[in-house]
Coordinates of C-alpha atoms in Angstrom, one line a residue:
Chain R
M22 CA 84.3 140.7 28.0
A23 CA 86.5 139.0 25.7
Q24 CA 85.9 135.6 24.3
A25 CA 87.9 133.2 26.3
K26 CA 91.2 131.6 24.7
Q27 CA 91.0 127.5 24.4
I28 CA 93.9 125.9 25.5
T29 CA 94.8 122.1 26.5
A30 CA 96.3 121.1 29.4
P31 CA 98.9 119.8 29.6
L32 CA 100.7 123.1 28.6
T33 CA 103.5 123.6 26.5
D34 CA 105.8 126.2 27.6
E35 CA 104.8 128.7 24.5
V36 CA 101.4 128.7 25.0
A37 CA 102.0 129.0 29.0
R38 CA 104.3 132.2 28.3
S39 CA 101.5 133.5 26.2
L40 CA 98.6 133.6 28.7
K41 CA 98.5 137.2 29.7
C42 CA 97.0 138.4 33.6
G43 CA 93.4 139.0 32.4
D44 CA 93.0 136.6 29.9
M45 CA 89.9 134.6 30.3
V46 CA 90.6 131.0 29.6
S47 CA 88.5 127.8 28.8
I48 CA 90.9 124.5 29.8
S49 CA 90.4 121.0 28.2
G50 CA 92.4 117.9 28.9
T51 CA 93.9 116.5 31.4
I52 CA 94.8 118.1 34.7
Y53 CA 95.8 116.7 38.3
T54 CA 94.1 117.5 41.8
G55 CA 96.6 117.7 44.8
R56 CA 96.3 120.1 48.1
D57 CA 98.0 120.6 51.3
A58 CA 98.6 116.7 52.3
A59 CA 99.4 115.5 48.9
H60 CA 101.9 118.2 48.5
K61 CA 103.7 117.4 51.7
N62 CA 103.6 114.1 50.9
M63 CA 105.2 114.7 47.2
V64 CA 107.8 117.3 48.7
E65 CA 109.0 114.5 51.5
A66 CA 109.0 112.0 48.9
L67 CA 111.6 114.1 46.8
E68 CA 113.7 114.4 49.8
R69 CA 113.7 110.8 50.1
G70 CA 114.3 110.6 46.7
E71 CA 111.9 108.8 45.7
E72 CA 109.7 109.2 42.2
L73 CA 106.4 110.9 42.4
P74 CA 103.2 109.7 41.5
V75 CA 102.7 111.8 38.6
E76 CA 105.2 113.2 36.1
W77 CA 104.8 116.8 36.7
D78 CA 106.7 118.0 33.2
G79 CA 104.0 120.5 31.5
Q80 CA 101.1 119.7 34.1
V81 CA 98.6 121.8 35.4
I82 CA 97.6 121.2 39.2
Y83 CA 94.2 122.0 40.5
Y84 CA 94.3 122.8 44.2
A85 CA 90.7 120.8 45.1
G86 CA 89.0 118.5 47.0
P87 CA 85.8 117.2 45.7
T88 CA 83.0 116.3 47.5
P89 CA 82.2 112.5 47.0
A90 CA 80.4 111.9 44.1
R91 CA 76.8 110.5 44.3
P92 CA 76.1 107.7 42.4
G93 CA 75.8 107.9 38.4
K94 CA 78.1 111.0 38.6
V95 CA 81.8 111.7 37.7
I96 CA 82.7 113.7 40.6
G97 CA 80.9 115.8 43.4
S98 CA 81.0 120.0 43.8
C99 CA 84.6 120.8 43.1
G100 CA 85.4 124.3 43.5
P101 CA 89.1 125.7 44.0
T102 CA 90.7 125.7 47.6
T103 CA 93.1 128.9 48.7
S104 CA 96.2 128.5 46.8
G105 CA 98.3 130.1 49.6
R106 CA 98.5 127.4 51.6
M107 CA 100.3 125.5 48.8
D108 CA 103.0 128.6 48.8
A109 CA 105.5 126.3 50.6
Y110 CA 105.7 123.8 48.3
S111 CA 105.1 125.4 44.9
P112 CA 108.4 126.1 43.8
T113 CA 109.6 122.4 44.5
M114 CA 106.8 121.4 41.9
M115 CA 107.9 124.2 39.6
D116 CA 111.1 122.8 39.5
Q117 CA 109.8 119.3 38.6
G118 CA 108.3 121.1 35.4
L119 CA 104.6 122.2 36.8
K120 CA 103.9 124.7 34.4
G121 CA 100.1 125.7 35.7
M122 CA 98.0 125.9 38.9
I123 CA 94.5 126.7 39.3
G124 CA 93.2 127.8 42.5
K125 CA 92.1 130.7 44.5
G126 CA 93.4 133.8 46.2
P127 CA 97.1 135.4 45.9
R128 CA 100.4 133.7 46.1
S129 CA 103.7 134.6 47.9
K130 CA 106.4 136.4 46.5
E131 CA 108.5 133.4 46.5
V132 CA 106.1 131.7 44.4
V133 CA 105.6 134.7 42.0
D134 CA 109.8 134.9 41.8
A135 CA 109.7 130.9 40.5
M136 CA 106.7 131.5 38.4
V137 CA 109.2 133.8 36.4
D138 CA 111.9 131.7 36.4
H139 CA 109.9 128.6 35.1
G140 CA 107.6 130.3 32.7
V141 CA 104.6 129.4 35.0
V142 CA 101.0 130.6 34.9
Y143 CA 98.8 130.7 37.9
F144 CA 94.6 131.0 37.2
A145 CA 91.9 131.5 39.3
A146 CA 88.6 129.2 39.2
I147 CA 85.6 131.3 41.1
G148 CA 85.9 129.8 45.2
G149 CA 82.3 128.6 45.8
A150 CA 81.1 127.9 42.5
A151 CA 81.6 124.5 43.0
A152 CA 78.3 123.0 41.6
L153 CA 79.0 124.6 38.6
I154 CA 82.5 123.4 38.2
A155 CA 81.4 119.9 38.2
D156 CA 79.6 120.5 35.1
S157 CA 83.2 120.9 33.4
V158 CA 84.7 117.4 34.8
K159 CA 84.2 114.7 32.3
E160 CA 86.4 111.9 34.0
C161 CA 87.8 111.6 37.5
E162 CA 90.4 108.9 38.8
V163 CA 92.3 108.8 42.1
I164 CA 96.1 108.1 41.3
A165 CA 97.7 108.5 44.5
Y166 CA 97.2 108.8 48.4
D167 CA 94.2 107.6 48.3
D168 CA 94.1 107.5 52.5
L169 CA 93.8 110.8 51.9
G170 CA 90.1 111.1 51.4
P171 CA 89.5 114.3 49.7
E172 CA 92.7 115.3 49.5
A173 CA 93.7 112.1 47.1
V174 CA 95.8 112.8 44.0
R175 CA 92.9 112.7 41.3
R176 CA 93.3 112.7 37.5
L177 CA 90.8 114.6 35.8
R178 CA 89.6 114.7 32.2
V179 CA 88.0 118.4 32.0
E180 CA 86.2 120.0 29.4
E181 CA 86.3 123.6 28.7
Y182 CA 86.9 124.5 32.3
P183 CA 86.6 128.6 32.6
C184 CA 89.5 130.3 34.8
I185 CA 91.0 133.5 34.6
V186 CA 94.5 134.1 34.5
V187 CA 95.1 135.8 37.6
I188 CA 99.1 135.9 37.9
D189 CA 101.4 135.4 34.5
S190 CA 104.8 134.0 33.9
E191 CA 106.0 138.0 33.7
G192 CA 104.7 138.2 37.4
N193 CA 101.6 140.5 36.3
N194 CA 99.2 140.1 39.0
L195 CA 95.6 140.8 38.7
Y196 CA 95.2 140.7 42.3
E197 CA 97.5 143.9 42.6
Q198 CA 95.9 145.4 39.6
G199 CA 92.3 144.9 40.0
V200 CA 92.4 146.0 43.7
A201 CA 94.5 149.0 43.0
Q202 CA 92.3 150.2 40.3
Y203 CA 88.7 150.1 42.4
R204 CA 90.3 151.1 45.6
I205 CA 89.1 154.6 46.9
D206 CA 91.4 156.7 49.0
Chain A
M19 CA 59.0 118.7 81.8
K20 CA 59.4 117.7 78.1
E21 CA 61.3 114.6 76.9
I22 CA 63.1 114.5 73.6
N23 CA 64.6 111.5 72.4
V24 CA 68.6 111.7 70.9
E25 CA 67.5 110.0 67.9
D26 CA 65.0 112.7 66.8
I27 CA 68.3 115.2 67.6
S28 CA 70.5 113.2 65.5
R29 CA 67.9 113.0 62.9
E30 CA 67.3 116.5 62.4
V31 CA 70.8 117.1 62.3
K32 CA 71.3 115.1 59.8
R33 CA 69.0 117.1 57.8
L34 CA 70.1 120.3 58.5
C35 CA 74.0 119.5 57.6
I36 CA 72.6 118.0 54.2
E37 CA 70.3 121.0 53.4
A38 CA 72.9 123.8 54.9
A39 CA 75.5 122.7 52.5
C40 CA 73.2 122.6 49.1
D41 CA 70.4 125.4 50.2
L42 CA 71.7 128.6 50.7
P43 CA 69.1 130.7 53.1
V44 CA 67.6 133.6 51.0
D45 CA 68.7 136.2 53.2
V46 CA 72.2 135.7 52.3
E47 CA 71.3 135.1 48.6
K48 CA 69.3 138.2 48.9
L49 CA 72.7 139.9 49.4
V50 CA 74.5 138.1 47.1
V51 CA 72.2 138.9 44.2
Q52 CA 72.7 142.6 45.1
A53 CA 76.2 142.2 44.9
A54 CA 76.2 140.9 41.5
Q55 CA 73.7 143.9 40.4
T56 CA 75.7 146.7 41.7
E57 CA 79.2 145.2 40.9
E58 CA 81.3 147.6 38.5
S59 CA 84.4 145.9 38.0
E60 CA 84.6 143.3 34.9
F61 CA 85.9 140.1 36.4
G62 CA 83.9 140.8 40.0
T63 CA 80.9 140.7 37.7
Y64 CA 81.6 137.8 36.0
A65 CA 82.6 135.9 39.8
M66 CA 79.3 137.2 41.0
E67 CA 77.0 135.7 38.0
K68 CA 78.7 132.0 38.5
V69 CA 78.4 132.5 42.0
C70 CA 74.5 133.0 41.6
R71 CA 74.2 130.3 39.1
N72 CA 76.0 128.2 41.3
I73 CA 73.4 128.7 44.2
K74 CA 70.5 127.8 42.2
I75 CA 72.3 124.8 40.6
A76 CA 73.1 123.5 44.0
R77 CA 69.6 124.0 45.1
E78 CA 68.0 122.4 42.7
N79 CA 70.0 119.4 42.0
T80 CA 70.7 119.2 46.4
V81 CA 74.7 119.1 45.5
P82 CA 76.5 120.9 47.6
M83 CA 77.1 124.7 46.5
C84 CA 81.3 124.3 48.0
Q85 CA 83.2 121.4 48.0
D86 CA 84.2 122.6 51.2
T87 CA 81.2 121.5 53.2
G88 CA 83.1 122.7 56.2
M89 CA 83.4 121.7 59.7
V90 CA 79.9 122.0 61.6
I91 CA 79.3 124.2 64.6
A92 CA 76.4 123.9 66.3
F93 CA 74.6 126.2 68.8
V94 CA 72.2 124.3 70.8
E95 CA 69.6 126.4 73.4
V96 CA 68.4 124.0 75.7
G97 CA 65.1 124.7 77.8
Q98 CA 65.4 124.2 81.3
E99 CA 62.3 122.1 81.2
V100 CA 63.5 119.4 78.5
H101 CA 64.8 116.5 79.5
I102 CA 67.0 114.8 76.8
A103 CA 66.4 111.0 77.0
G104 CA 68.5 108.0 75.4
G105 CA 72.2 109.0 75.7
L106 CA 74.3 112.1 75.4
L107 CA 73.3 115.7 74.0
D108 CA 76.8 115.5 72.2
D109 CA 77.0 112.1 70.8
A110 CA 73.4 112.8 69.6
I111 CA 74.5 115.6 67.6
N112 CA 77.9 114.1 66.6
A113 CA 76.0 110.8 65.1
G114 CA 73.8 113.5 63.1
V115 CA 76.7 114.8 61.5
A116 CA 78.3 111.7 60.7
A117 CA 75.0 110.7 59.0
G118 CA 74.6 113.8 57.4
Y119 CA 77.8 113.8 55.9
V120 CA 78.3 110.0 54.9
D121 CA 74.7 109.8 53.4
G122 CA 74.6 112.7 51.8
Y123 CA 77.7 112.6 50.0
L124 CA 79.3 115.8 51.6
R125 CA 83.4 116.2 51.8
K126 CA 84.7 115.0 55.3
S127 CA 87.2 117.4 56.2
T128 CA 88.1 116.8 59.8
V129 CA 91.1 115.5 61.0
V130 CA 91.5 113.3 64.0
D131 CA 94.5 115.3 65.2
P132 CA 95.9 119.2 64.3
V133 CA 99.3 118.6 64.3
L134 CA 100.7 114.9 65.2
N135 CA 98.3 113.0 63.1
R136 CA 96.3 114.6 60.2
K137 CA 94.3 111.4 59.5
N138 CA 91.1 112.1 57.9
A139 CA 88.4 111.3 60.2
G140 CA 86.2 109.7 57.7
D141 CA 82.8 111.0 58.9
N142 CA 83.3 114.8 59.5
T143 CA 83.4 114.5 63.2
P144 CA 83.5 116.0 65.7
A145 CA 81.1 119.2 65.6
I146 CA 82.2 122.1 67.8
I147 CA 79.1 122.4 69.9
Y148 CA 78.4 125.2 72.0
T149 CA 75.3 124.5 74.6
S150 CA 73.5 127.1 76.6
L151 CA 70.8 126.4 79.0
V152 CA 67.3 129.1 78.4
E153 CA 63.8 129.2 79.5
G154 CA 61.3 127.0 78.7
D155 CA 60.5 123.3 76.6
E156 CA 61.8 123.6 73.5
L157 CA 65.2 122.8 72.1
R158 CA 66.5 124.9 69.0
I159 CA 69.6 123.5 67.1
A160 CA 71.5 125.9 65.0
I161 CA 73.7 124.2 62.3
M162 CA 76.5 126.5 60.7
P163 CA 79.2 124.2 58.5
K164 CA 82.3 126.5 58.4
G165 CA 84.7 126.2 55.7
A166 CA 88.3 126.7 56.5
G167 CA 89.2 129.1 53.6
S168 CA 87.4 131.9 55.2
E169 CA 87.8 130.6 59.0
N170 CA 91.7 130.9 58.6
M171 CA 91.5 134.5 57.9
S172 CA 90.1 134.9 61.5
A173 CA 91.9 137.5 63.8
L174 CA 92.0 138.5 67.4
K175 CA 93.6 141.6 69.1
M176 CA 93.5 142.5 72.7
L177 CA 93.1 146.4 72.2
K178 CA 94.0 148.8 74.9
P179 CA 90.8 150.5 75.9
A180 CA 93.0 154.0 74.9
E181 CA 93.0 152.9 71.6
G182 CA 89.1 153.5 71.6
L183 CA 86.1 153.0 68.6
E184 CA 89.2 154.4 65.9
G185 CA 91.3 151.5 67.1
V186 CA 88.4 148.8 67.1
K187 CA 87.1 150.1 63.6
R188 CA 91.1 150.0 62.3
F189 CA 91.5 146.3 63.4
I190 CA 88.3 145.2 61.9
V191 CA 88.7 146.8 58.6
D192 CA 92.1 145.8 58.2
T193 CA 91.8 141.9 59.0
V194 CA 88.9 142.0 55.8
V195 CA 91.2 143.7 53.7
N196 CA 94.4 141.9 54.7
A197 CA 92.7 138.7 54.0
G198 CA 92.2 139.8 49.7
G199 CA 90.9 137.1 47.9
N200 CA 91.8 134.1 50.0
P201 CA 88.1 133.9 52.0
C202 CA 86.0 134.2 48.7
P203 CA 84.6 137.7 49.1
P204 CA 82.1 139.2 49.4
T205 CA 82.1 138.0 52.7
I206 CA 79.9 138.5 55.8
V207 CA 82.1 140.1 58.8
G208 CA 81.3 138.5 62.2
V209 CA 82.7 140.5 65.0
G210 CA 82.6 140.0 68.8
I211 CA 83.9 142.9 71.3
G212 CA 84.1 142.4 74.6
G213 CA 84.4 139.6 77.3
N214 CA 87.7 138.1 77.3
A215 CA 89.3 136.5 74.2
D216 CA 87.7 133.7 73.9
K217 CA 84.2 135.0 74.3
A218 CA 85.0 137.8 71.7
M219 CA 85.8 135.0 69.5
Q220 CA 82.6 132.8 70.3
L221 CA 80.8 136.2 70.2
S222 CA 82.3 136.8 66.2
K223 CA 80.6 133.4 65.4
V224 CA 77.4 134.0 67.1
A225 CA 76.9 137.7 64.8
L226 CA 77.2 135.4 62.0
R227 CA 74.1 133.6 63.2
R228 CA 71.8 137.0 62.6
E229 CA 70.0 137.2 59.5
A230 CA 72.5 138.3 56.8
G231 CA 72.3 142.2 56.7
A232 CA 70.3 142.9 59.5
P233 CA 71.2 145.6 61.9
H234 CA 72.2 145.4 65.6
P235 CA 69.4 146.1 67.3
D236 CA 71.4 149.4 69.1
P237 CA 71.3 152.4 66.9
A238 CA 74.8 153.4 68.1
Y239 CA 76.3 149.9 66.7
A240 CA 74.0 149.7 63.3
A241 CA 75.8 152.8 62.6
I242 CA 78.8 151.5 63.1
E243 CA 78.5 148.3 61.3
R244 CA 77.1 150.6 58.3
E245 CA 80.4 152.9 58.8
L246 CA 82.6 149.6 58.5
L247 CA 80.6 147.8 55.7
K248 CA 81.4 151.0 53.4
E249 CA 84.9 151.3 54.5
I250 CA 85.6 148.0 53.7
N251 CA 84.1 147.9 50.4
K252 CA 86.5 151.2 49.6
S253 CA 89.2 148.7 49.8
G254 CA 88.8 147.7 46.1
V255 CA 89.5 143.8 47.0
G256 CA 86.0 143.0 45.5
P257 CA 84.7 139.7 44.3
Q258 CA 87.3 136.6 44.9
G259 CA 89.8 139.4 45.4
F260 CA 89.9 140.2 41.4
G261 CA 89.3 144.0 42.3
G262 CA 85.9 145.8 42.5
R263 CA 83.4 147.1 44.8
N264 CA 82.0 144.6 46.8
T265 CA 84.0 143.2 49.4
A266 CA 81.6 142.5 52.4
L267 CA 78.0 142.0 52.2
A268 CA 77.4 142.9 55.6
V269 CA 78.9 143.9 59.2
Q270 CA 77.7 142.1 62.1
I271 CA 78.9 143.1 65.9
E272 CA 78.0 141.5 68.9
T273 CA 78.8 143.0 72.3
Y274 CA 79.7 141.8 76.3
P275 CA 80.8 143.5 79.0
T276 CA 84.3 144.0 79.7
H277 CA 87.2 144.4 82.2
I278 CA 88.6 147.8 83.1
A279 CA 92.1 146.8 81.7
T280 CA 91.0 145.5 77.8
M281 CA 88.9 145.5 74.8
P282 CA 89.2 142.3 73.2
V283 CA 87.9 142.6 69.3
A284 CA 87.5 139.1 67.1
V285 CA 86.5 139.1 63.7
T286 CA 85.3 135.5 61.8
L287 CA 84.9 136.1 58.2
N288 CA 82.2 133.6 56.5
C289 CA 82.3 133.5 52.7
H290 CA 79.3 134.3 50.8
A291 CA 78.3 130.8 50.9
A292 CA 77.0 131.6 54.4
R293 CA 75.5 128.7 55.4
H294 CA 73.3 128.5 58.6
K295 CA 70.1 125.9 59.2
E296 CA 68.1 125.7 62.4
V297 CA 65.2 123.7 63.8
V298 CA 63.3 124.0 67.3
L299 CA 62.2 120.6 68.9

């Protein structure tokens, strides 16, 4: 397996577009968690003409709702959740400048089309490897929607968080290519 | 008549919730390790290695293997000679769930209303409780915390009897393959056939209680389970949907008599973190 590409979040347009489907990456820097309820809140806030709690330009969102941190720990277990549930909101988030998404599972055609339009990259983390992933998180702070509990928006500082580029900014899709390669008819 | 106090029930449920979240049963782990060893795809192998390491880290440090510590399903078998003292059985189970999720640093994932008020309940209650009366003076409680990533891929189809075994097999395979990478494959596929719509769905959960990979006691159904597993693993979905040979770890079928006019088939997928723990009081 090829050496992981070291990348820093937030992402520049150039870096986002340089990543290709099947690239192993190691992400360091700042990312934000957000899932179902937080997306709903943000999209409704935009409809009301309100500001969002995060300036999304260039940012990477992580679809995750961690378990509570034990005393002395930064965060609990924090693997990816199913990204498809955020499909309805993701094009709007990309309009806000979002450059990367981390989650698990396939995305809708509308999302992939928006990714191509905006030069956005989608990373997969390993679903269910949540205890392992927690080691990559060095700082964690709730910055919005604290009342949502696990669904609050958290700012994470991560070091060498391993992911796979599953859909790149040209729409190449590992979920389609990988399955086709191993299907036995 | 044997008396069992509700406090003892709550205490055991609390313990089971925490253990289930952090300690994957060895029957499931065995199948996961086997999948890791037989996987051929590059990304599938990578994913399975991470999953195997994660199981060990979770167990050694008593931390949840997955952040989705689930909504709790409790299967309770109450011996007819048991008297439950000090309160109601359901309250005792829910008190145990709340204590386990709060004190065990598990994620609280229930919302108080499914549509109109999706406010987090704060203690992961209520559990979904299936109670049955059985012979004897024991109380058996099986806890199955079920994540929603896999649960969302559940499916029910009311087949016509004319669709036969082929129809049953097609629906099961299609359900698993169409779920793709969403339910965190490789999954354990629980299948309920017969009864009515709700009975079939419940049977598909009961099927997941069986020791992972253990065949159906009826050789004819055991053969169907093997055939379905082979067929599902030809799909190429693979670990995490990245492409590969291991899409399911096992197919487990439960059946019940049904009506002359129907043939209900229900499928419930369990992710590779197929958690279950039980106790006998």
